[in-house]
Amino acid sequence: MTVLGIESSCDETSVAVLKDDLVLANLISSQDFHINFGGVVPELSSRAHIQIITTLVKNALAKANCTLDEIDAIGATAGPGLIGALLVGYTFARGLAFAKKKKFVPVNHIEGHIFSGFLSEDKPTFPLLVLAVSGGHTLLLIAKSFTEIIKLGSTIDDAAGEAFDKVAKMVGLGYPGGPKIQAAAEKGDKMKIPFPIADLKGKYDFSFSGLKTSVLRYVQSAFGRPQNSPIPEADLNDIAASFQYAVVKALLKKCELALKEFEISSMSLVGGVAANQELRKAFLQLGEKYKKKVVIPKLEYCGDNAAMIAFRAQSLINAGESFSLETDAFPNFSSKYFINSTL
Ligand code: KG4
Ligand code: ZN
């Protein structure tokens, strides 16, 4: 089966061609100009998607050495995300499917991330413990199959990526926060400042707003930020390293609890924050400790990409799910595969 995938939920336009389990093309056009605004400007994002999408689809097909006639299905991100941005990729894909009489699959963006480990050569196995960490979500899940996902916990305030972005802004590192914090942290001492890890009622829930506030208090009292002059580089590196350490510890703590409580076959770390090297290392070590297979997608598949959307579309078709161009005029953004069940 050959699937064309289209992703446009935020600031990446991406088009992929997936043939069975081989990614023939995965083109990603990142809207770097948002750097000038300190964050994503939704209106500009939609416009940039419109400008590039046709070219990207043509280029992806050319790279895959494939014609539209050879495509069996088209999958596109239907949400969650910025509505104007989503509409560009989604309506483009739907129009193409209508004109070319192809199967059309609306894909939930988070589900795309959740199963992105399957783009790796060595595939995860079910039941699969998934830590999904992105700019908008922080979720701990157990996928029993491609259509049964049990949510163990989620963030009660900021997402992990959002915390990276906000802290980066606060200390003057700018946007995008994750990679900048990581780069500074590499030169810093992670034990320098003991930032707190939230203790929550929900056993598997996360919270990052307290951590964010304590970084703010620290920089305010030590350096008079954000009003005053820049923080000296050595201190900045220590703050970044200590903050990153606290985030990784908070995430891993809940994963370990789940490994102790549930029968798990393998573990996967996914989403934009899964690009973080400290987190990747710690997640792999946890897997080793509990003798579990660990699958972390390569960097290309951690941030937003269309290969994961094409894979999710393919897995739903293979699971016997069907979608109609007529009835799914505007899909429900929430996932229908999250089930209320214990293992
Ligand atoms: O999955 P993604 O590309 O978009 C969303 O669906 O949100 O995730 C983007 C998030 C941003 O918050 C970004 O700062 C974070 O992933 N991120 C990182 C790293 N690279 C990207 N966070 C920590 N370390 C990184 N190396
Ligand atoms: Zn994402």
CSV table of C-alpha atoms and ligand atoms in Angstrom, one decimal:
chain,number,residue,atom,x,y,z
A,1,MET,CA,0.0,0.0,0.0
A,2,THR,CA,1.3,3.4,-0.9
A,3,VAL,CA,0.1,6.4,1.2
A,4,LEU,CA,0.6,10.1,0.7
A,5,GLY,CA,0.8,11.9,4.0
A,6,ILE,CA,0.3,15.6,4.6
A,7,GLU,CA,1.0,17.5,7.8
A,8,SER,CA,0.3,21.3,8.4
A,9,SER,CA,-0.8,21.6,12.0
A,10,CYS,CA,1.6,24.2,13.2
A,11,ASP,CA,4.9,25.7,11.7
A,12,GLU,CA,6.0,22.7,9.6
A,13,THR,CA,4.6,21.9,6.2
A,14,SER,CA,5.4,18.3,5.5
A,15,VAL,CA,4.6,15.8,2.8
A,16,ALA,CA,5.6,12.1,2.8
A,17,VAL,CA,5.2,9.0,0.6
A,18,LEU,CA,5.1,5.7,2.5
A,19,LYS,CA,5.2,2.4,0.7
A,20,ASP,CA,4.3,-0.4,3.1
A,21,ASP,CA,6.9,0.2,5.8
A,22,LEU,CA,9.4,2.1,3.7
A,23,VAL,CA,9.5,5.9,3.8
A,24,LEU,CA,10.2,6.9,0.1
A,25,ALA,CA,10.0,10.6,0.9
A,26,ASN,CA,9.5,12.8,3.9
A,27,LEU,CA,9.9,16.5,3.0
A,28,ILE,CA,9.7,19.0,5.8
A,29,SER,CA,9.6,22.8,5.3
A,30,SER,CA,10.1,24.6,8.6
A,31,GLN,CA,8.8,28.2,8.9
A,32,ASP,CA,11.9,29.6,10.5
A,33,PHE,CA,10.7,33.2,10.2
A,34,HIS,CA,8.6,32.8,13.4
A,35,ILE,CA,11.9,33.3,15.2
A,36,ASN,CA,11.5,37.1,14.6
A,37,PHE,CA,8.3,37.1,16.6
A,38,GLY,CA,9.4,34.9,19.5
A,39,GLY,CA,6.7,32.3,18.7
A,40,VAL,CA,4.4,31.0,16.0
A,41,VAL,CA,2.1,33.6,14.4
A,42,PRO,CA,-0.9,31.6,13.3
A,43,GLU,CA,-1.9,33.8,10.4
A,44,LEU,CA,1.6,33.8,8.9
A,45,SER,CA,1.8,30.1,9.4
A,46,SER,CA,-1.4,29.5,7.3
A,47,ARG,CA,-0.1,31.7,4.5
A,48,ALA,CA,3.3,30.0,4.4
A,49,HIS,CA,1.6,26.6,4.2
A,50,ILE,CA,-0.5,27.7,1.2
A,51,GLN,CA,2.6,29.0,-0.5
A,52,ILE,CA,4.6,25.8,-0.3
A,53,ILE,CA,2.1,22.9,-0.2
A,54,THR,CA,1.7,22.3,-4.0
A,55,THR,CA,5.4,22.4,-4.6
A,56,LEU,CA,6.1,20.1,-1.6
A,57,VAL,CA,3.5,17.5,-2.8
A,58,LYS,CA,5.1,17.5,-6.3
A,59,ASN,CA,8.6,17.3,-4.9
A,60,ALA,CA,7.7,14.4,-2.5
A,61,LEU,CA,6.2,12.4,-5.4
A,62,ALA,CA,9.2,13.1,-7.6
A,63,LYS,CA,11.6,12.1,-4.7
A,64,ALA,CA,9.6,8.9,-4.2
A,65,ASN,CA,9.6,8.2,-7.9
A,66,CYS,CA,5.9,7.8,-7.8
A,67,THR,CA,2.9,9.3,-9.6
A,68,LEU,CA,-0.4,10.3,-8.0
A,69,ASP,CA,-2.0,7.3,-9.8
A,70,GLU,CA,0.2,4.9,-7.9
A,71,ILE,CA,-1.0,6.4,-4.5
A,72,ASP,CA,-3.6,4.2,-2.8
A,73,ALA,CA,-4.6,6.5,0.0
A,74,ILE,CA,-4.1,10.1,1.3
A,75,GLY,CA,-3.8,10.8,5.0
A,76,ALA,CA,-3.8,14.3,6.4
A,77,THR,CA,-3.6,15.8,9.9
A,78,ALA,CA,-7.1,16.8,10.9
A,79,GLY,CA,-6.2,18.2,14.4
A,80,PRO,CA,-5.3,19.2,17.0
A,81,GLY,CA,-3.4,22.3,15.9
A,82,LEU,CA,-3.8,25.8,14.6
A,83,ILE,CA,-7.1,25.9,12.7
A,84,GLY,CA,-6.0,28.0,9.8
A,85,ALA,CA,-2.8,26.0,9.4
A,86,LEU,CA,-4.7,22.7,9.6
A,87,LEU,CA,-7.2,23.7,7.0
A,88,VAL,CA,-4.5,24.2,4.4
A,89,GLY,CA,-3.1,20.7,4.4
A,90,TYR,CA,-6.4,19.0,5.3
A,91,THR,CA,-8.5,20.6,2.5
A,92,PHE,CA,-5.7,20.2,0.0
A,93,ALA,CA,-5.5,16.5,0.8
A,94,ARG,CA,-9.2,16.1,0.7
A,95,GLY,CA,-9.6,17.9,-2.6
A,96,LEU,CA,-6.8,15.7,-4.1
A,97,ALA,CA,-8.5,12.6,-2.8
A,98,PHE,CA,-11.8,13.7,-4.2
A,99,ALA,CA,-10.4,14.6,-7.6
A,100,LYS,CA,-8.2,11.4,-7.9
A,101,LYS,CA,-10.8,9.1,-6.3
A,102,LYS,CA,-8.4,8.0,-3.5
A,103,LYS,CA,-9.2,6.8,0.0
A,104,PHE,CA,-8.9,9.7,2.4
A,105,VAL,CA,-7.9,9.3,6.1
A,106,PRO,CA,-8.2,12.2,8.6
A,107,VAL,CA,-5.4,11.7,11.1
A,108,ASN,CA,-5.2,12.8,14.7
A,109,HIS,CA,-1.8,14.5,15.1
A,110,ILE,CA,-1.1,13.0,18.5
A,111,GLU,CA,-1.9,9.5,17.2
A,112,GLY,CA,0.7,10.3,14.5
A,113,HIS,CA,3.3,11.0,17.1
A,114,ILE,CA,2.2,8.0,19.3
A,115,PHE,CA,2.9,5.4,16.6
A,116,SER,CA,6.0,7.2,15.0
A,117,GLY,CA,8.2,4.6,16.6
A,118,PHE,CA,6.9,2.2,13.9
A,119,LEU,CA,8.8,4.2,11.3
A,120,SER,CA,12.0,2.7,12.8
A,121,GLU,CA,13.5,-0.5,11.4
A,122,ASP,CA,13.2,-2.3,14.7
A,123,LYS,CA,9.5,-1.9,15.5
A,124,PRO,CA,7.8,-1.5,18.9
A,125,THR,CA,5.6,-4.4,20.2
A,126,PHE,CA,2.3,-4.2,22.0
A,127,PRO,CA,1.5,-3.5,24.8
A,128,LEU,CA,3.6,-0.4,24.2
A,129,LEU,CA,4.3,2.2,26.9
A,130,VAL,CA,4.5,5.6,25.1
A,131,LEU,CA,5.8,8.9,26.5
A,132,ALA,CA,4.5,11.5,24.1
A,133,VAL,CA,6.1,14.9,24.7
A,134,SER,CA,5.6,17.8,22.4
A,135,GLY,CA,4.9,21.5,22.4
A,136,GLY,CA,1.3,21.0,23.1
A,137,HIS,CA,1.1,17.6,24.9
A,138,THR,CA,2.6,15.5,27.6
A,139,LEU,CA,1.0,12.1,27.8
A,140,LEU,CA,1.9,8.8,29.3
A,141,LEU,CA,0.0,6.0,27.5
A,142,ILE,CA,-0.2,2.3,26.9
A,143,ALA,CA,-1.1,1.3,23.4
A,144,LYS,CA,-2.6,-2.2,23.4
A,145,SER,CA,-3.0,-2.1,19.6
A,146,PHE,CA,-3.3,0.5,16.9
A,147,THR,CA,-6.9,1.1,17.9
A,148,GLU,CA,-6.8,0.8,21.7
A,149,ILE,CA,-4.9,3.5,23.6
A,150,ILE,CA,-5.1,3.7,27.4
A,151,LYS,CA,-4.2,7.1,28.9
A,152,LEU,CA,-2.4,6.8,32.2
A,153,GLY,CA,-1.7,10.5,32.7
A,154,SER,CA,-1.1,13.9,31.2
A,155,THR,CA,0.1,17.3,32.2
A,156,ILE,CA,-2.3,19.3,34.3
A,157,ASP,CA,-0.8,22.6,33.1
A,158,ASP,CA,2.1,23.2,30.7
A,159,ALA,CA,3.3,20.7,28.2
A,160,ALA,CA,7.0,19.7,28.5
A,161,GLY,CA,7.9,21.4,25.2
A,162,GLU,CA,6.0,24.5,26.3
A,163,ALA,CA,8.0,24.6,29.5
A,164,PHE,CA,11.3,24.4,27.5
A,165,ASP,CA,10.0,27.2,25.2
A,166,LYS,CA,8.8,29.5,28.1
A,167,VAL,CA,11.9,29.0,30.2
A,168,ALA,CA,14.2,29.7,27.2
A,169,LYS,CA,12.3,32.9,26.6
A,170,MET,CA,12.5,33.9,30.3
A,171,VAL,CA,16.3,33.5,30.5
A,172,GLY,CA,16.8,35.2,27.2
A,173,LEU,CA,17.6,32.2,25.0
A,174,GLY,CA,14.8,32.9,22.6
A,175,TYR,CA,12.8,30.7,20.3
A,176,PRO,CA,12.7,27.7,19.7
A,177,GLY,CA,13.4,26.9,23.3
A,178,GLY,CA,14.0,23.2,23.3
A,179,PRO,CA,17.1,23.0,21.1
A,180,LYS,CA,18.5,26.2,22.7
A,181,ILE,CA,18.1,24.9,26.3
A,182,GLN,CA,19.7,21.6,25.2
A,183,ALA,CA,22.7,23.4,23.7
A,184,ALA,CA,23.2,25.6,26.8
A,185,ALA,CA,22.7,22.6,29.1
A,186,GLU,CA,25.6,20.7,27.5
A,187,LYS,CA,28.0,23.3,28.9
A,188,GLY,CA,26.3,23.6,32.3
A,189,ASP,CA,26.2,21.8,35.7
A,190,LYS,CA,22.8,20.0,36.1
A,191,MET,CA,23.3,19.6,39.9
A,192,LYS,CA,23.9,23.4,40.4
A,193,ILE,CA,20.3,24.4,41.1
A,194,PRO,CA,17.9,21.9,42.7
A,195,PHE,CA,14.7,22.8,40.9
A,196,PRO,CA,11.6,21.1,42.3
A,197,ILE,CA,9.7,18.1,40.8
A,198,ALA,CA,5.9,18.3,41.4
A,199,ASP,CA,4.2,15.7,43.6
A,200,LEU,CA,0.7,15.3,42.2
A,201,LYS,CA,-2.5,13.6,43.2
A,202,GLY,CA,-2.8,11.9,39.8
A,203,LYS,CA,-0.3,9.1,40.0
A,204,TYR,CA,0.7,9.4,36.3
A,205,ASP,CA,0.1,13.1,35.8
A,206,PHE,CA,2.7,15.8,35.2
A,207,SER,CA,3.0,19.4,36.1
A,208,PHE,CA,5.6,21.9,34.8
A,209,SER,CA,4.2,25.3,35.9
A,210,GLY,CA,5.7,25.1,39.4
A,211,LEU,CA,9.1,24.3,37.8
A,212,LYS,CA,8.7,27.2,35.4
A,213,THR,CA,7.9,29.5,38.3
A,214,SER,CA,10.8,28.4,40.4
A,215,VAL,CA,13.2,29.1,37.4
A,216,LEU,CA,11.6,32.6,37.2
A,217,ARG,CA,12.0,33.2,40.9
A,218,TYR,CA,15.6,32.0,40.7
A,219,VAL,CA,16.5,34.3,37.8
A,220,GLN,CA,14.7,37.2,39.4
A,221,SER,CA,16.4,37.0,42.7
A,222,ALA,CA,19.9,36.1,41.3
A,223,PHE,CA,20.0,38.3,38.2
A,224,GLY,CA,17.0,40.7,38.4
A,225,ARG,CA,15.7,39.1,35.1
A,226,PRO,CA,13.7,39.6,33.0
A,227,GLN,CA,14.0,43.4,33.5
A,228,ASN,CA,17.7,43.7,33.8
A,229,SER,CA,20.8,42.8,31.8
A,230,PRO,CA,21.6,39.4,30.3
A,231,ILE,CA,22.5,36.5,32.6
A,232,PRO,CA,26.2,35.6,32.4
A,233,GLU,CA,26.8,32.6,30.1
A,234,ALA,CA,28.2,30.2,32.7
A,235,ASP,CA,25.1,30.8,34.9
A,236,LEU,CA,22.8,30.5,32.0
A,237,ASN,CA,24.3,27.1,31.1
A,238,ASP,CA,23.8,25.9,34.7
A,239,ILE,CA,20.2,27.1,34.8
A,240,ALA,CA,19.5,25.3,31.5
A,241,ALA,CA,21.2,22.1,32.6
A,242,SER,CA,19.4,22.1,36.0
A,243,PHE,CA,16.0,22.8,34.4
A,244,GLN,CA,16.5,20.1,31.8
A,245,TYR,CA,17.5,17.7,34.5
A,246,ALA,CA,14.3,18.4,36.5
A,247,VAL,CA,12.1,17.9,33.4
A,248,VAL,CA,13.8,14.6,32.5
A,249,LYS,CA,13.6,13.4,36.1
A,250,ALA,CA,9.9,14.3,36.3
A,251,LEU,CA,9.1,12.5,33.0
A,252,LEU,CA,11.1,9.4,33.8
A,253,LYS,CA,9.7,9.0,37.3
A,254,LYS,CA,6.2,8.3,35.9
A,255,CYS,CA,7.5,6.0,33.2
A,256,GLU,CA,9.2,3.9,35.9
A,257,LEU,CA,6.0,3.7,38.0
A,258,ALA,CA,4.2,2.4,34.9
A,259,LEU,CA,6.9,-0.2,34.2
A,260,LYS,CA,6.5,-1.4,37.8
A,261,GLU,CA,2.7,-1.6,37.6
A,262,PHE,CA,1.8,-2.8,34.2
A,263,GLU,CA,2.8,-5.6,31.8
A,264,ILE,CA,4.7,-3.8,29.1
A,265,SER,CA,6.4,-5.3,26.1
A,266,SER,CA,8.2,-2.3,24.7
A,267,MET,CA,8.6,1.4,25.3
A,268,SER,CA,8.7,4.4,22.9
A,269,LEU,CA,9.6,8.1,23.4
A,270,VAL,CA,7.9,10.3,20.8
A,271,GLY,CA,7.1,13.9,19.9
A,272,GLY,CA,9.3,17.1,19.4
A,273,VAL,CA,10.8,16.9,22.9
A,274,ALA,CA,12.0,13.3,22.2
A,275,ALA,CA,14.7,15.1,20.2
A,276,ASN,CA,16.3,16.0,23.5
A,277,GLN,CA,19.5,14.0,23.9
A,278,GLU,CA,19.4,13.9,27.8
A,279,LEU,CA,15.9,12.6,27.7
A,280,ARG,CA,16.7,10.0,25.0
A,281,LYS,CA,19.7,8.8,27.0
A,282,ALA,CA,17.7,8.5,30.3
A,283,PHE,CA,14.8,6.8,28.5
A,284,LEU,CA,17.1,4.2,27.0
A,285,GLN,CA,18.7,3.6,30.4
A,286,LEU,CA,15.3,3.1,32.0
A,287,GLY,CA,14.5,0.5,29.3
A,288,GLU,CA,17.8,-1.3,30.0
A,289,LYS,CA,17.1,-1.3,33.7
A,290,TYR,CA,13.7,-3.0,33.2
A,291,LYS,CA,14.9,-5.1,30.3
A,292,LYS,CA,12.4,-3.7,27.8
A,293,LYS,CA,12.8,-3.0,24.1
A,294,VAL,CA,13.1,0.7,23.6
A,295,VAL,CA,12.2,2.4,20.3
A,296,ILE,CA,12.9,6.2,19.9
A,297,PRO,CA,12.4,7.5,16.4
A,298,LYS,CA,15.2,9.2,14.6
A,299,LEU,CA,15.2,13.0,14.9
A,300,GLU,CA,13.4,13.5,11.5
A,301,TYR,CA,10.4,11.7,13.0
A,302,CYS,CA,10.4,13.3,16.4
A,303,GLY,CA,9.3,16.8,15.4
A,304,ASP,CA,6.2,17.3,13.2
A,305,ASN,CA,6.5,15.3,10.0
A,306,ALA,CA,4.2,13.7,7.4
A,307,ALA,CA,5.8,10.2,7.5
A,308,MET,CA,4.1,9.6,10.9
A,309,ILE,CA,0.8,10.9,9.4
A,310,ALA,CA,1.1,8.5,6.5
A,311,PHE,CA,1.9,5.7,8.8
A,312,ARG,CA,-1.0,6.4,11.0
A,313,ALA,CA,-3.3,6.5,8.0
A,314,GLN,CA,-1.9,3.2,6.8
A,315,SER,CA,-2.3,1.5,10.2
A,316,LEU,CA,-6.0,2.6,10.4
A,317,ILE,CA,-6.7,1.2,6.9
A,318,ASN,CA,-5.0,-2.0,7.9
A,319,ALA,CA,-7.1,-2.2,11.0
A,320,GLY,CA,-10.2,-2.1,8.9
A,321,GLU,CA,-11.2,1.5,9.6
A,322,SER,CA,-13.0,3.3,6.8
A,323,PHE,CA,-13.6,7.0,6.3
A,324,SER,CA,-15.9,8.7,3.9
A,325,LEU,CA,-15.1,12.0,2.1
A,326,GLU,CA,-18.7,13.0,2.5
A,327,THR,CA,-19.4,12.3,6.1
A,328,ASP,CA,-16.0,13.4,7.5
A,329,ALA,CA,-16.4,16.9,6.1
A,330,PHE,CA,-14.8,18.3,9.2
A,331,PRO,CA,-13.7,15.6,11.6
A,332,ASN,CA,-13.8,15.5,15.3
A,333,PHE,CA,-10.4,16.6,16.4
A,334,SER,CA,-10.3,14.3,19.4
A,335,SER,CA,-9.0,10.7,19.1
A,336,LYS,CA,-11.6,8.0,19.1
A,337,TYR,CA,-9.1,5.3,19.9
A,338,PHE,CA,-8.5,6.3,23.6
A,339,ILE,CA,-10.3,3.7,25.6
A,340,ASN,CA,-11.3,3.5,29.3
A,341,SER,CA,-9.9,0.3,30.4
A,342,THR,CA,-7.4,-1.2,32.7
A,343,LEU,CA,-4.9,-3.8,31.5
B,1,KG4,O1,6.0,17.7,18.1
B,1,KG4,P1,6.5,19.1,17.9
B,1,KG4,O2,7.4,19.4,16.7
B,1,KG4,O3,5.3,20.1,17.7
B,1,KG4,C1,4.1,19.9,18.4
B,1,KG4,O4,3.2,19.1,18.0
B,1,KG4,O5,4.0,20.6,19.5
B,1,KG4,O6,7.2,19.6,19.3
B,1,KG4,C2,7.7,20.9,19.4
B,1,KG4,C3,8.3,21.1,20.8
B,1,KG4,C4,8.7,22.5,21.0
B,1,KG4,O7,8.2,22.9,22.3
B,1,KG4,C5,10.2,22.4,21.1
B,1,KG4,O8,10.9,23.4,21.9
B,1,KG4,C6,10.5,21.0,21.6
B,1,KG4,O9,9.5,20.3,20.9
B,1,KG4,N1,11.8,20.5,21.2
B,1,KG4,C7,12.7,20.2,22.2
B,1,KG4,C8,13.9,19.9,21.5
B,1,KG4,N2,13.7,20.0,20.1
B,1,KG4,C9,12.4,20.4,20.0
B,1,KG4,N3,12.6,20.2,23.5
B,1,KG4,C10,13.8,19.8,24.2
B,1,KG4,N4,14.9,19.5,23.6
B,1,KG4,C11,15.0,19.5,22.2
B,1,KG4,N5,16.2,19.2,21.7
B,2,ZN,ZN,3.6,17.5,17.0
